[in-house]
CSV table of C-alpha atoms in Angstrom, one decimal:
chain,number,residue,atom,x,y,z
A,162,UNK,CA,-5.7,2.9,-26.4
A,163,UNK,CA,-2.7,5.1,-27.3
A,164,UNK,CA,-4.0,7.9,-25.0
A,165,UNK,CA,-4.6,5.4,-22.2
A,166,UNK,CA,-1.1,4.0,-22.6
A,167,UNK,CA,0.4,7.5,-22.5
A,168,UNK,CA,-1.6,8.4,-19.4
A,169,UNK,CA,-0.7,5.2,-17.7
A,170,UNK,CA,3.0,5.6,-18.4
A,171,UNK,CA,3.0,9.2,-17.3
A,172,UNK,CA,1.0,8.4,-14.1
A,173,UNK,CA,3.0,5.3,-13.3
A,174,UNK,CA,6.3,7.1,-13.9
A,175,UNK,CA,5.6,9.8,-11.3
A,176,UNK,CA,3.9,7.5,-8.9
A,177,UNK,CA,6.8,5.1,-9.1
A,178,UNK,CA,9.2,8.0,-8.5
A,179,UNK,CA,7.2,9.0,-5.5
A,180,UNK,CA,6.8,5.5,-4.1
A,181,UNK,CA,10.4,4.5,-4.6
A,182,UNK,CA,11.9,7.8,-3.4
A,183,UNK,CA,9.7,8.1,-0.4
A,184,UNK,CA,9.9,4.4,0.5
A,185,UNK,CA,13.6,4.6,0.0
A,186,UNK,CA,13.9,7.6,2.4
A,187,UNK,CA,11.5,6.1,4.9
A,188,UNK,CA,13.2,2.7,4.6
A,189,UNK,CA,16.7,4.0,5.2
A,190,UNK,CA,15.8,6.4,8.0
A,191,UNK,CA,13.3,3.9,9.4
A,192,UNK,CA,16.0,1.2,9.7
A,193,UNK,CA,18.4,3.6,11.5
A,194,UNK,CA,15.6,4.6,13.9
A,195,UNK,CA,14.6,1.0,14.4
A,196,UNK,CA,18.2,0.2,15.5
A,197,UNK,CA,18.0,3.0,18.1
A,198,UNK,CA,14.5,2.1,19.4
A,199,UNK,CA,13.1,-1.3,20.5
A,200,UNK,CA,10.3,-3.5,19.2
A,201,UNK,CA,8.2,-2.4,22.3
A,202,UNK,CA,8.4,1.2,21.1
A,203,UNK,CA,6.9,0.3,17.8
A,204,UNK,CA,4.4,-2.0,19.5
A,205,UNK,CA,3.0,1.0,21.5
A,206,UNK,CA,2.3,2.9,18.3
A,207,UNK,CA,0.9,-0.2,16.8
A,208,UNK,CA,-1.7,-0.5,19.6
A,209,UNK,CA,-3.2,2.9,18.5
A,210,UNK,CA,-3.4,1.8,14.9
A,211,UNK,CA,-7.1,0.8,14.9
A,212,UNK,CA,-8.3,4.0,16.5
A,213,UNK,CA,-6.5,6.3,14.0
A,214,UNK,CA,-7.3,4.1,11.0
A,215,UNK,CA,-11.0,4.1,11.8
A,216,UNK,CA,-10.8,7.9,12.3
A,217,UNK,CA,-9.2,8.4,9.0
A,218,UNK,CA,-11.8,6.3,7.3
A,219,UNK,CA,-14.6,8.3,8.9
A,220,UNK,CA,-12.9,11.6,7.9
A,221,UNK,CA,-12.6,10.6,4.3
A,222,UNK,CA,-16.0,8.8,4.2
A,223,UNK,CA,-15.4,7.8,0.6
A,224,UNK,CA,-15.5,11.4,-0.6
A,225,UNK,CA,-12.1,11.3,-2.2
A,226,UNK,CA,-13.0,8.5,-4.6
A,227,UNK,CA,-16.4,10.1,-5.2
A,228,UNK,CA,-14.7,13.4,-6.3
A,229,UNK,CA,-12.3,11.5,-8.5
A,230,UNK,CA,-15.0,9.4,-10.1
A,231,UNK,CA,-17.4,12.4,-10.8
A,232,UNK,CA,-16.6,13.8,-14.2
A,233,UNK,CA,-18.1,17.3,-13.6
A,234,UNK,CA,-17.1,18.3,-10.1
A,235,UNK,CA,-18.0,21.9,-9.1
A,236,UNK,CA,-16.5,24.3,-6.6
A,237,UNK,CA,-19.4,23.5,-4.3
A,238,UNK,CA,-18.5,19.8,-4.3
A,239,UNK,CA,-14.9,20.5,-3.3
A,240,UNK,CA,-15.8,23.0,-0.6
A,241,UNK,CA,-18.5,20.7,0.9
A,242,UNK,CA,-16.0,17.8,1.2
A,243,UNK,CA,-13.3,20.1,2.7
A,244,UNK,CA,-15.5,21.4,5.5
A,245,UNK,CA,-17.0,18.0,6.2
A,246,UNK,CA,-13.5,16.5,6.6
A,247,UNK,CA,-12.5,19.2,9.1
A,248,UNK,CA,-15.6,18.8,11.2
A,249,UNK,CA,-15.3,15.0,11.4
A,250,UNK,CA,-11.6,15.2,12.1
A,251,UNK,CA,-12.2,17.5,15.1
A,252,UNK,CA,-14.9,15.2,16.4
A,253,UNK,CA,-12.7,12.1,16.1
A,254,UNK,CA,-9.7,13.9,17.7
A,255,UNK,CA,-11.9,15.0,20.6
A,256,UNK,CA,-13.2,11.5,21.1
A,257,UNK,CA,-9.6,10.1,21.2
A,258,UNK,CA,-8.3,12.9,23.4
A,259,UNK,CA,-11.0,12.3,26.1
A,260,UNK,CA,-11.0,8.5,25.6
A,261,UNK,CA,-7.2,8.1,25.9
A,262,UNK,CA,-7.3,6.9,29.6
A,263,UNK,CA,-9.6,4.1,28.5
A,264,UNK,CA,-7.3,3.1,25.7
A,265,UNK,CA,-4.3,3.0,28.1
A,266,UNK,CA,-6.3,1.0,30.6
A,267,UNK,CA,-7.4,-1.6,27.9
A,268,UNK,CA,-3.8,-2.3,26.9
A,269,UNK,CA,-2.4,-1.8,30.4
A,270,UNK,CA,0.1,0.7,29.1
A,271,UNK,CA,-0.3,4.0,31.0
A,272,UNK,CA,2.0,5.9,28.6
A,273,UNK,CA,-0.6,5.4,25.8
A,274,UNK,CA,-2.9,8.1,27.4
A,275,UNK,CA,-0.3,10.8,26.8
A,276,UNK,CA,0.7,9.5,23.4
A,277,UNK,CA,-2.9,9.4,22.2
A,278,UNK,CA,-3.6,13.0,23.2
A,279,UNK,CA,-0.6,14.3,21.2
A,280,UNK,CA,-1.0,11.9,18.3
A,281,UNK,CA,-4.6,12.9,17.6
A,282,UNK,CA,-3.3,16.3,16.2
A,283,UNK,CA,-2.5,14.2,13.0
A,284,UNK,CA,-6.2,13.8,12.3
A,285,UNK,CA,-6.9,17.5,11.9
A,286,UNK,CA,-3.7,18.1,10.0
A,287,UNK,CA,-4.5,15.3,7.5
A,288,UNK,CA,-8.1,16.5,6.9
A,289,UNK,CA,-6.9,19.9,5.6
A,290,UNK,CA,-5.4,18.5,2.4
A,291,UNK,CA,-7.7,15.7,1.4
A,292,UNK,CA,-9.4,17.7,-1.4
A,293,UNK,CA,-6.1,18.8,-2.8
A,294,UNK,CA,-5.0,15.2,-3.1
A,295,UNK,CA,-8.3,14.3,-4.8
A,296,UNK,CA,-7.9,17.2,-7.3
A,297,UNK,CA,-4.3,16.1,-8.2
A,298,UNK,CA,-5.3,12.5,-8.6
A,299,UNK,CA,-8.3,13.4,-10.7
A,300,UNK,CA,-5.9,15.3,-13.1
A,301,UNK,CA,-3.5,12.4,-13.0
A,302,UNK,CA,-0.9,14.8,-11.6
A,303,UNK,CA,1.2,12.5,-9.6
A,304,UNK,CA,4.3,14.6,-10.1
A,305,UNK,CA,3.2,17.2,-7.6
A,306,UNK,CA,2.1,14.6,-5.1
A,307,UNK,CA,5.5,13.0,-5.4
A,308,UNK,CA,7.2,16.3,-4.6
A,309,UNK,CA,5.0,17.0,-1.6
A,310,UNK,CA,5.4,13.5,-0.1
A,311,UNK,CA,9.1,13.4,-0.7
A,312,UNK,CA,9.7,16.7,1.1
A,313,UNK,CA,7.4,15.5,4.0
A,314,UNK,CA,9.2,12.1,4.3
A,315,UNK,CA,12.7,13.4,4.4
A,316,UNK,CA,12.1,16.3,6.8
A,317,UNK,CA,10.0,14.3,9.2
A,318,UNK,CA,12.4,11.3,8.9
A,319,UNK,CA,15.4,13.3,9.8
A,320,UNK,CA,13.6,14.8,12.9
A,321,UNK,CA,12.5,11.4,14.0
A,322,UNK,CA,16.1,10.1,13.6
A,323,UNK,CA,17.4,13.0,15.7
A,324,UNK,CA,14.9,12.5,18.5
A,325,UNK,CA,15.6,8.8,18.6
A,326,UNK,CA,19.3,9.4,18.8
A,327,UNK,CA,18.7,11.9,21.7
A,328,UNK,CA,16.8,9.1,23.6
A,329,UNK,CA,13.2,10.2,23.2
A,330,UNK,CA,12.1,6.6,22.6
A,331,UNK,CA,8.5,6.2,21.4
A,332,UNK,CA,8.1,10.0,21.3
A,333,UNK,CA,10.4,10.1,18.3
A,334,UNK,CA,7.8,8.2,16.3
A,335,UNK,CA,5.0,10.4,17.5
A,336,UNK,CA,6.7,13.7,16.6
A,337,UNK,CA,8.0,12.3,13.3
A,338,UNK,CA,4.3,11.6,12.3
A,339,UNK,CA,3.2,15.1,13.3
A,340,UNK,CA,6.0,16.9,11.5
A,341,UNK,CA,5.2,14.8,8.4
A,342,UNK,CA,1.6,16.0,8.4
A,343,UNK,CA,2.5,19.6,9.0
A,344,UNK,CA,5.0,19.7,6.1
A,345,UNK,CA,2.6,17.7,3.8
A,346,UNK,CA,-0.3,20.1,4.5
A,347,UNK,CA,1.7,23.3,4.0
A,348,UNK,CA,3.3,22.0,0.8
A,349,UNK,CA,0.0,20.8,-0.6
A,350,UNK,CA,-1.6,24.2,-0.2
A,351,UNK,CA,1.5,25.9,-1.7
A,352,UNK,CA,1.5,23.6,-4.8
A,353,UNK,CA,-2.2,23.2,-5.5
A,354,UNK,CA,-3.2,26.8,-4.7
A,355,UNK,CA,-6.8,25.9,-4.0
A,356,UNK,CA,-8.6,27.6,-1.1
A,357,UNK,CA,-12.1,26.8,0.0
A,358,UNK,CA,-14.9,29.3,-0.3
A,359,UNK,CA,-17.5,29.9,2.4
A,360,UNK,CA,-20.3,27.7,1.4
A,361,UNK,CA,-21.6,24.1,2.1
A,362,UNK,CA,-23.9,22.5,-0.3
A,363,UNK,CA,-26.4,20.0,1.0
A,364,UNK,CA,-27.2,18.8,-2.5
A,365,UNK,CA,-23.5,18.1,-3.2
A,366,UNK,CA,-23.2,16.3,0.2
A,367,UNK,CA,-26.2,14.0,-0.6
A,368,UNK,CA,-24.9,13.2,-4.0
A,369,UNK,CA,-21.3,12.4,-3.0
A,370,UNK,CA,-22.2,10.8,0.3
A,371,UNK,CA,-24.7,8.5,-1.5
A,372,UNK,CA,-21.7,7.0,-3.3
A,373,UNK,CA,-19.0,7.4,-0.7
A,374,UNK,CA,-21.0,6.2,2.3
A,375,UNK,CA,-20.9,2.6,1.1
A,376,UNK,CA,-17.1,2.9,0.5
A,377,UNK,CA,-16.8,4.3,4.0
A,378,UNK,CA,-18.7,1.4,5.5
A,379,UNK,CA,-16.5,-1.0,3.4
A,380,UNK,CA,-13.4,0.9,4.6
A,381,UNK,CA,-14.4,0.6,8.2
A,382,UNK,CA,-14.9,-3.2,7.9
A,383,UNK,CA,-11.5,-3.5,6.2
A,384,UNK,CA,-9.9,-1.3,8.8
A,385,UNK,CA,-11.5,-3.2,11.7
A,386,UNK,CA,-10.2,-6.5,10.3
A,387,UNK,CA,-6.7,-5.2,9.5
A,388,UNK,CA,-6.2,-3.5,12.9
A,389,UNK,CA,-8.1,-6.0,15.0
A,390,UNK,CA,-5.0,-8.2,14.7
A,391,UNK,CA,-2.9,-5.6,16.5
A,392,UNK,CA,-5.6,-5.3,19.2
A,393,UNK,CA,-5.5,-9.1,19.8
A,394,UNK,CA,-1.7,-9.3,19.8
A,395,UNK,CA,-1.4,-6.1,22.0
A,396,UNK,CA,-4.1,-7.4,24.5
A,397,UNK,CA,-3.2,-11.0,24.8
A,398,UNK,CA,0.6,-10.9,24.1
A,399,UNK,CA,3.4,-8.4,24.6
A,400,UNK,CA,4.4,-5.1,23.1
A,401,UNK,CA,7.6,-6.8,21.9
A,402,UNK,CA,5.5,-9.5,20.1
A,403,UNK,CA,3.4,-6.8,18.5
A,404,UNK,CA,6.6,-4.8,17.5
A,405,UNK,CA,8.1,-7.9,15.8
A,406,UNK,CA,4.8,-8.6,14.0
A,407,UNK,CA,4.4,-5.0,12.9
A,408,UNK,CA,8.0,-4.7,11.6
A,409,UNK,CA,7.9,-8.1,9.8
A,410,UNK,CA,4.6,-7.4,8.1
A,411,UNK,CA,5.6,-3.9,7.2
A,412,UNK,CA,8.7,-5.2,5.4
A,413,UNK,CA,6.6,-7.9,3.7
A,414,UNK,CA,4.2,-5.4,2.5
A,415,UNK,CA,6.8,-3.3,0.6
A,416,UNK,CA,6.8,-4.9,-2.8
A,417,UNK,CA,3.0,-5.3,-3.0
A,418,UNK,CA,2.6,-1.9,-1.3
A,419,UNK,CA,4.8,-0.1,-3.8
A,420,UNK,CA,3.8,-1.8,-7.0
A,421,UNK,CA,0.2,-2.4,-6.0
A,422,UNK,CA,-0.1,1.2,-4.8
A,423,UNK,CA,1.2,2.5,-8.1
A,424,UNK,CA,-1.2,0.5,-10.1
A,425,UNK,CA,-4.2,1.1,-7.9
A,426,UNK,CA,-3.6,4.8,-7.7
A,427,UNK,CA,-3.1,5.3,-11.4
A,428,UNK,CA,-5.8,2.9,-12.6
A,429,UNK,CA,-8.7,4.5,-10.7
A,430,UNK,CA,-8.7,7.9,-12.5
A,431,UNK,CA,-7.9,6.1,-15.8
A,432,UNK,CA,-10.8,3.6,-15.4
A,433,UNK,CA,-13.0,6.6,-14.5
A,434,UNK,CA,-12.3,8.1,-17.9
A,435,UNK,CA,-13.3,5.0,-19.9
A,436,UNK,CA,-16.1,3.8,-17.5
A,437,UNK,CA,-18.7,3.9,-20.2
A,438,UNK,CA,-16.8,1.6,-22.6
A,439,UNK,CA,-16.9,-1.9,-21.1
A,440,UNK,CA,-14.8,-3.6,-23.8
A,441,UNK,CA,-12.0,-1.1,-23.5
A,442,UNK,CA,-12.3,-1.1,-19.7
A,443,UNK,CA,-11.8,-4.9,-19.5
A,444,UNK,CA,-9.0,-4.9,-22.0
A,445,UNK,CA,-7.1,-2.3,-20.0
A,446,UNK,CA,-7.9,-4.1,-16.8
A,447,UNK,CA,-6.6,-7.5,-17.8
A,448,UNK,CA,-3.4,-5.9,-19.0
A,449,UNK,CA,-3.0,-4.2,-15.6
A,450,UNK,CA,-3.6,-7.6,-13.8
A,451,UNK,CA,-0.9,-9.3,-15.8
A,452,UNK,CA,1.7,-6.5,-15.4
A,453,UNK,CA,1.0,-6.3,-11.7
A,454,UNK,CA,1.4,-10.1,-11.2
A,455,UNK,CA,4.6,-10.2,-13.3
A,456,UNK,CA,6.4,-7.8,-11.0
A,457,UNK,CA,4.7,-8.2,-7.6
A,458,UNK,CA,4.8,-12.0,-7.4
A,459,UNK,CA,8.5,-12.3,-8.1
A,460,UNK,CA,9.5,-9.4,-5.8
A,461,UNK,CA,7.4,-10.6,-2.9
A,462,UNK,CA,8.5,-14.3,-3.1
A,463,UNK,CA,12.2,-13.2,-3.4
A,464,UNK,CA,11.7,-11.0,-0.3
A,465,UNK,CA,10.4,-14.0,1.6
A,466,UNK,CA,13.4,-16.1,0.5
A,467,UNK,CA,15.8,-13.5,1.9
A,468,UNK,CA,13.9,-12.8,5.1
A,469,UNK,CA,16.7,-13.9,7.5
A,470,UNK,CA,19.7,-12.1,5.9
A,471,UNK,CA,17.5,-8.9,5.4
A,472,UNK,CA,16.5,-8.8,9.0
A,473,UNK,CA,20.0,-9.5,10.2
A,474,UNK,CA,21.6,-6.8,8.0
A,475,UNK,CA,19.0,-4.1,8.5
A,476,UNK,CA,17.7,-4.5,12.0
A,477,UNK,CA,20.1,-6.7,13.9
A,478,UNK,CA,19.8,-9.7,16.2
A,479,UNK,CA,17.2,-8.0,18.5
A,480,UNK,CA,14.7,-8.1,15.7
A,481,UNK,CA,15.2,-11.7,14.8
A,482,UNK,CA,11.7,-12.5,16.0
A,483,UNK,CA,10.3,-10.6,13.0
A,484,UNK,CA,11.8,-13.0,10.5
A,485,UNK,CA,9.0,-15.6,10.6
A,486,UNK,CA,6.3,-12.9,10.3
A,487,UNK,CA,8.1,-11.4,7.2
A,488,UNK,CA,8.2,-14.8,5.5
A,489,UNK,CA,4.6,-15.8,6.3
A,490,UNK,CA,3.0,-12.4,5.5
A,491,UNK,CA,4.6,-12.2,2.1
A,492,UNK,CA,2.3,-15.0,1.0
A,493,UNK,CA,-0.7,-13.2,2.7
A,494,UNK,CA,-0.1,-9.9,0.9
A,495,UNK,CA,0.8,-11.2,-2.5
A,496,UNK,CA,-2.7,-11.2,-4.0
A,497,UNK,CA,-3.8,-7.9,-2.5
A,498,UNK,CA,-3.2,-5.9,-5.7
A,499,UNK,CA,-5.4,-8.3,-7.7
A,500,UNK,CA,-8.2,-7.7,-5.1
A,501,UNK,CA,-7.8,-4.0,-5.3
A,502,UNK,CA,-8.0,-4.0,-9.1
A,503,UNK,CA,-11.2,-6.0,-9.0
A,504,UNK,CA,-12.8,-3.7,-6.5
A,505,UNK,CA,-11.8,-0.7,-8.6
A,506,UNK,CA,-14.0,-2.0,-11.4
A,507,UNK,CA,-17.0,-2.1,-9.0
A,508,UNK,CA,-16.3,1.5,-7.8
A,509,UNK,CA,-15.9,2.8,-11.3
A,510,UNK,CA,-19.3,1.3,-12.3
A,511,UNK,CA,-20.9,3.0,-9.4
A,512,UNK,CA,-21.6,-0.3,-7.7
A,513,UNK,CA,-20.5,0.7,-4.2
A,514,UNK,CA,-23.4,-1.3,-3.0
A,515,UNK,CA,-21.8,-4.5,-4.3
A,516,UNK,CA,-18.4,-3.3,-2.9
A,517,UNK,CA,-20.0,-3.0,0.6
A,518,UNK,CA,-21.7,-6.4,0.3
A,519,UNK,CA,-18.4,-8.1,-0.6
A,520,UNK,CA,-16.7,-6.5,2.4
A,521,UNK,CA,-19.4,-7.6,4.8
A,522,UNK,CA,-19.1,-11.2,3.6
A,523,UNK,CA,-15.3,-11.2,3.6
A,524,UNK,CA,-15.0,-9.6,7.0
A,525,UNK,CA,-17.4,-12.0,8.7
A,526,UNK,CA,-15.4,-14.9,7.4
A,527,UNK,CA,-12.1,-13.2,8.3
A,528,UNK,CA,-13.3,-12.5,11.8
A,529,UNK,CA,-14.1,-16.1,12.4
A,530,UNK,CA,-10.7,-17.2,11.0
A,531,UNK,CA,-8.9,-14.7,13.2
A,532,UNK,CA,-10.7,-15.6,16.4
A,533,UNK,CA,-9.9,-19.3,15.8
A,534,UNK,CA,-6.2,-18.4,15.3
A,535,UNK,CA,-5.7,-16.2,18.4
A,536,UNK,CA,-5.4,-18.9,21.0
A,537,UNK,CA,-2.6,-20.6,19.0
A,538,UNK,CA,-0.2,-17.7,19.1
A,539,UNK,CA,1.0,-14.8,16.9
A,540,UNK,CA,2.4,-17.1,14.2
A,541,UNK,CA,-1.1,-18.7,13.8
A,542,UNK,CA,-2.6,-15.3,13.5
A,543,UNK,CA,-0.2,-14.5,10.7
A,544,UNK,CA,-1.0,-17.8,8.9
A,545,UNK,CA,-4.7,-16.9,9.2
A,546,UNK,CA,-4.0,-14.0,6.9
A,547,UNK,CA,-2.9,-16.3,4.1
A,548,UNK,CA,-6.2,-18.3,4.4
A,549,UNK,CA,-8.2,-15.1,4.3
A,550,UNK,CA,-6.4,-13.7,1.3
A,551,UNK,CA,-7.3,-16.8,-0.8
A,552,UNK,CA,-10.9,-16.5,0.1
A,553,UNK,CA,-10.9,-12.8,-0.6
A,554,UNK,CA,-9.6,-13.3,-4.1
A,555,UNK,CA,-12.4,-15.8,-4.9
A,556,UNK,CA,-15.1,-13.5,-3.4
A,557,UNK,CA,-13.8,-10.3,-5.1
A,558,UNK,CA,-13.8,-11.9,-8.5
A,559,UNK,CA,-17.4,-13.1,-8.1
A,560,UNK,CA,-19.1,-9.9,-9.2
A,561,UNK,CA,-16.4,-9.1,-11.8
A,562,UNK,CA,-17.5,-12.4,-13.4
A,563,UNK,CA,-21.2,-11.5,-13.1
A,564,UNK,CA,-20.8,-8.0,-14.6
A,565,UNK,CA,-18.0,-8.5,-17.1
A,566,UNK,CA,-17.7,-12.2,-17.7
A,567,UNK,CA,-14.3,-12.1,-16.0
A,568,UNK,CA,-14.6,-14.5,-13.1
A,569,UNK,CA,-12.0,-16.2,-10.9
A,570,UNK,CA,-11.0,-19.0,-13.3
A,571,UNK,CA,-10.4,-16.6,-16.2
A,572,UNK,CA,-8.4,-14.2,-14.1
A,573,UNK,CA,-6.4,-17.0,-12.6
A,574,UNK,CA,-5.3,-18.1,-16.1
A,575,UNK,CA,-4.0,-14.5,-16.4
A,576,UNK,CA,-1.9,-14.3,-13.2
A,577,UNK,CA,-1.2,-17.9,-12.1
A,578,UNK,CA,1.7,-18.6,-14.5
A,579,UNK,CA,3.6,-15.7,-13.0
A,580,UNK,CA,3.1,-17.1,-9.5
A,581,UNK,CA,4.4,-20.5,-10.5
A,582,UNK,CA,7.4,-19.1,-12.4
A,583,UNK,CA,8.2,-16.8,-9.5
A,584,UNK,CA,8.2,-19.7,-7.0
A,585,UNK,CA,10.5,-21.8,-9.3
A,586,UNK,CA,12.9,-18.9,-9.9
A,587,UNK,CA,13.3,-18.1,-6.2
A,588,UNK,CA,14.3,-21.6,-5.1
A,589,UNK,CA,18.0,-20.9,-5.7
A,590,UNK,CA,17.8,-17.8,-3.5
A,591,UNK,CA,16.2,-19.8,-0.7
A,592,UNK,CA,18.7,-22.5,-0.8
A,593,UNK,CA,21.6,-20.0,-0.8
A,594,UNK,CA,20.3,-18.5,2.5
A,595,UNK,CA,20.6,-22.0,4.0
A,596,UNK,CA,24.1,-22.6,2.7
A,597,UNK,CA,25.9,-19.3,2.7
A,598,UNK,CA,26.9,-17.7,6.0
A,599,UNK,CA,27.5,-14.2,4.5
A,600,UNK,CA,24.3,-12.3,4.4
A,601,UNK,CA,25.2,-9.6,1.9
A,602,UNK,CA,26.8,-12.1,-0.5
A,603,UNK,CA,23.7,-14.3,-0.2
A,604,UNK,CA,21.4,-11.4,-1.2
A,605,UNK,CA,23.5,-10.2,-4.1
A,606,UNK,CA,24.3,-13.6,-5.6
A,607,UNK,CA,20.8,-15.0,-5.0
A,608,UNK,CA,19.1,-12.0,-6.5
A,609,UNK,CA,21.2,-12.2,-9.7
A,610,UNK,CA,20.6,-15.9,-10.1
A,611,UNK,CA,16.8,-15.8,-9.4
A,612,UNK,CA,16.2,-12.7,-11.4
A,613,UNK,CA,18.1,-14.0,-14.4
A,614,UNK,CA,16.3,-17.3,-14.1
A,615,UNK,CA,12.9,-15.5,-14.0
A,616,UNK,CA,13.6,-13.5,-17.1
A,617,UNK,CA,15.0,-16.5,-18.9
A,618,UNK,CA,11.8,-18.6,-18.2
A,619,UNK,CA,9.6,-15.7,-19.4
A,620,UNK,CA,11.8,-15.5,-22.5
A,621,UNK,CA,11.4,-19.2,-23.2
A,622,UNK,CA,7.7,-18.9,-22.6
A,623,UNK,CA,7.5,-16.3,-25.3
A,624,UNK,CA,5.4,-14.2,-22.9
A,625,UNK,CA,3.6,-11.4,-24.8
A,626,UNK,CA,3.7,-8.9,-22.0
A,627,UNK,CA,7.4,-9.7,-21.3
A,628,UNK,CA,8.2,-8.9,-24.9
A,629,UNK,CA,6.2,-5.7,-24.9
A,630,UNK,CA,7.1,-4.2,-21.5
A,631,UNK,CA,10.3,-5.9,-20.2
A,632,UNK,CA,12.3,-7.2,-23.1
A,633,UNK,CA,13.2,-3.8,-24.6
A,634,UNK,CA,14.6,-2.6,-21.3
A,635,UNK,CA,16.5,-5.9,-20.8
A,636,UNK,CA,18.1,-5.5,-24.2
A,637,UNK,CA,19.1,-1.9,-23.5
A,638,UNK,CA,20.8,-2.9,-20.2
A,639,UNK,CA,22.4,-6.0,-21.8
A,640,UNK,CA,23.8,-3.9,-24.7
A,641,UNK,CA,25.2,-1.2,-22.3
A,642,UNK,CA,26.9,-3.9,-20.2
A,643,UNK,CA,28.3,-5.6,-23.3
A,644,UNK,CA,29.7,-2.4,-24.8
A,645,UNK,CA,31.2,-1.4,-21.4
A,646,UNK,CA,32.9,-4.7,-20.9
A,647,UNK,CA,34.2,-5.1,-24.5
A,648,UNK,CA,35.2,-1.5,-24.9
A,649,UNK,CA,37.5,-1.8,-21.8
A,650,UNK,CA,38.9,-5.1,-23.2
A,651,UNK,CA,39.7,-3.4,-26.5
A,652,UNK,CA,41.4,-0.5,-24.8
A,653,UNK,CA,43.7,-2.9,-22.8
A,654,UNK,CA,44.7,-4.7,-26.0
């Protein structure tokens, strides 16, 4: 367990550095760009989401996870995946290029034809570095990934900001994305220093695709569900409504996206290394579930409490329509990391067939819920996400219970206390937003009160994981503040 702990800390450290630095850069630059652009500009890009998300899923086809999971990858495996990714990316880009007039006609937005033709360059650029990312992840080398993604984020973000300031509108977002992929691809080749050889192995393809194809099918179902929402909103409502929905849900996804992304990304290669020891695997898994819940639940609920002042400070009055979507979607996204961890176990055990079966069941249910919500407005669509998430948690834990004796009720006992404590701790922050007219003061004071209350309740609860992972750092911060305050007092005396 000591080696696993060390690998986890090392992997999480660099993944956290990457996530927070990149999210920080994207967040700051994105906020400035959003003030220069309009919700309709973001809505136009959102309309293309499903087409490019499906293309990305087809390009990867589950090969990345197949490479990471396989303990004895050969050069033939890597080269086979590399050339497959390129061929499929070119086919998808060609389909979107020639189908762009139909996309524009469907949404009744003529400019989408031109945007699609330029935007599809991203598919080819992204396909060039898929293997490099898999190699780094397999080696738990998140430091290099952090460096590449940070350089990409800051360079493309500054260019996007410049173009938005010069009045390029939606094209600022298009070129920002293309620049990001160019910089990422060049940097990845420079750092990894892996170049493909000139061969393609049918045997490698059959082996990897046998595992990855089911993940690809599952990814397609998940993508269709996720992006179908934008199609419905874009088709039946306005670009502005879609822009508000996209911006609100994007902000809501930040805590779960950052912390959940860190855990999911680090756990998969670590689970792969202990896949043949079930007792060790489950012990490590349960620890990850608790730690994920401890941080994500509180951060997400606190974000929902501060939805109004955050939108007003960051985006301004013209984005006020995004407030309600931010608040609702926080409670839809909050359990996603738990779902991902459950699904990681199935992938590690090679049960991509069960993974696919779960996705089919979930997406059939989700499609019905979404269709029922569409006639009642965009808010109803957002609420439907909460209903689906609860169903997804129950379904995802079914096979975990069958295979490992770790079903929904047992897992709920692990994570539910942190949800209840988080809800209780964030009540002061919510009331403060209703009483205090100063947005910045509300966020600062409310965060201090709610965070302090959350830590105090965990302390009174004598929480084991709080003592092991949080309390030492709280003590360090407390001691530094104490020394700082009293050293200044002594000097004055």
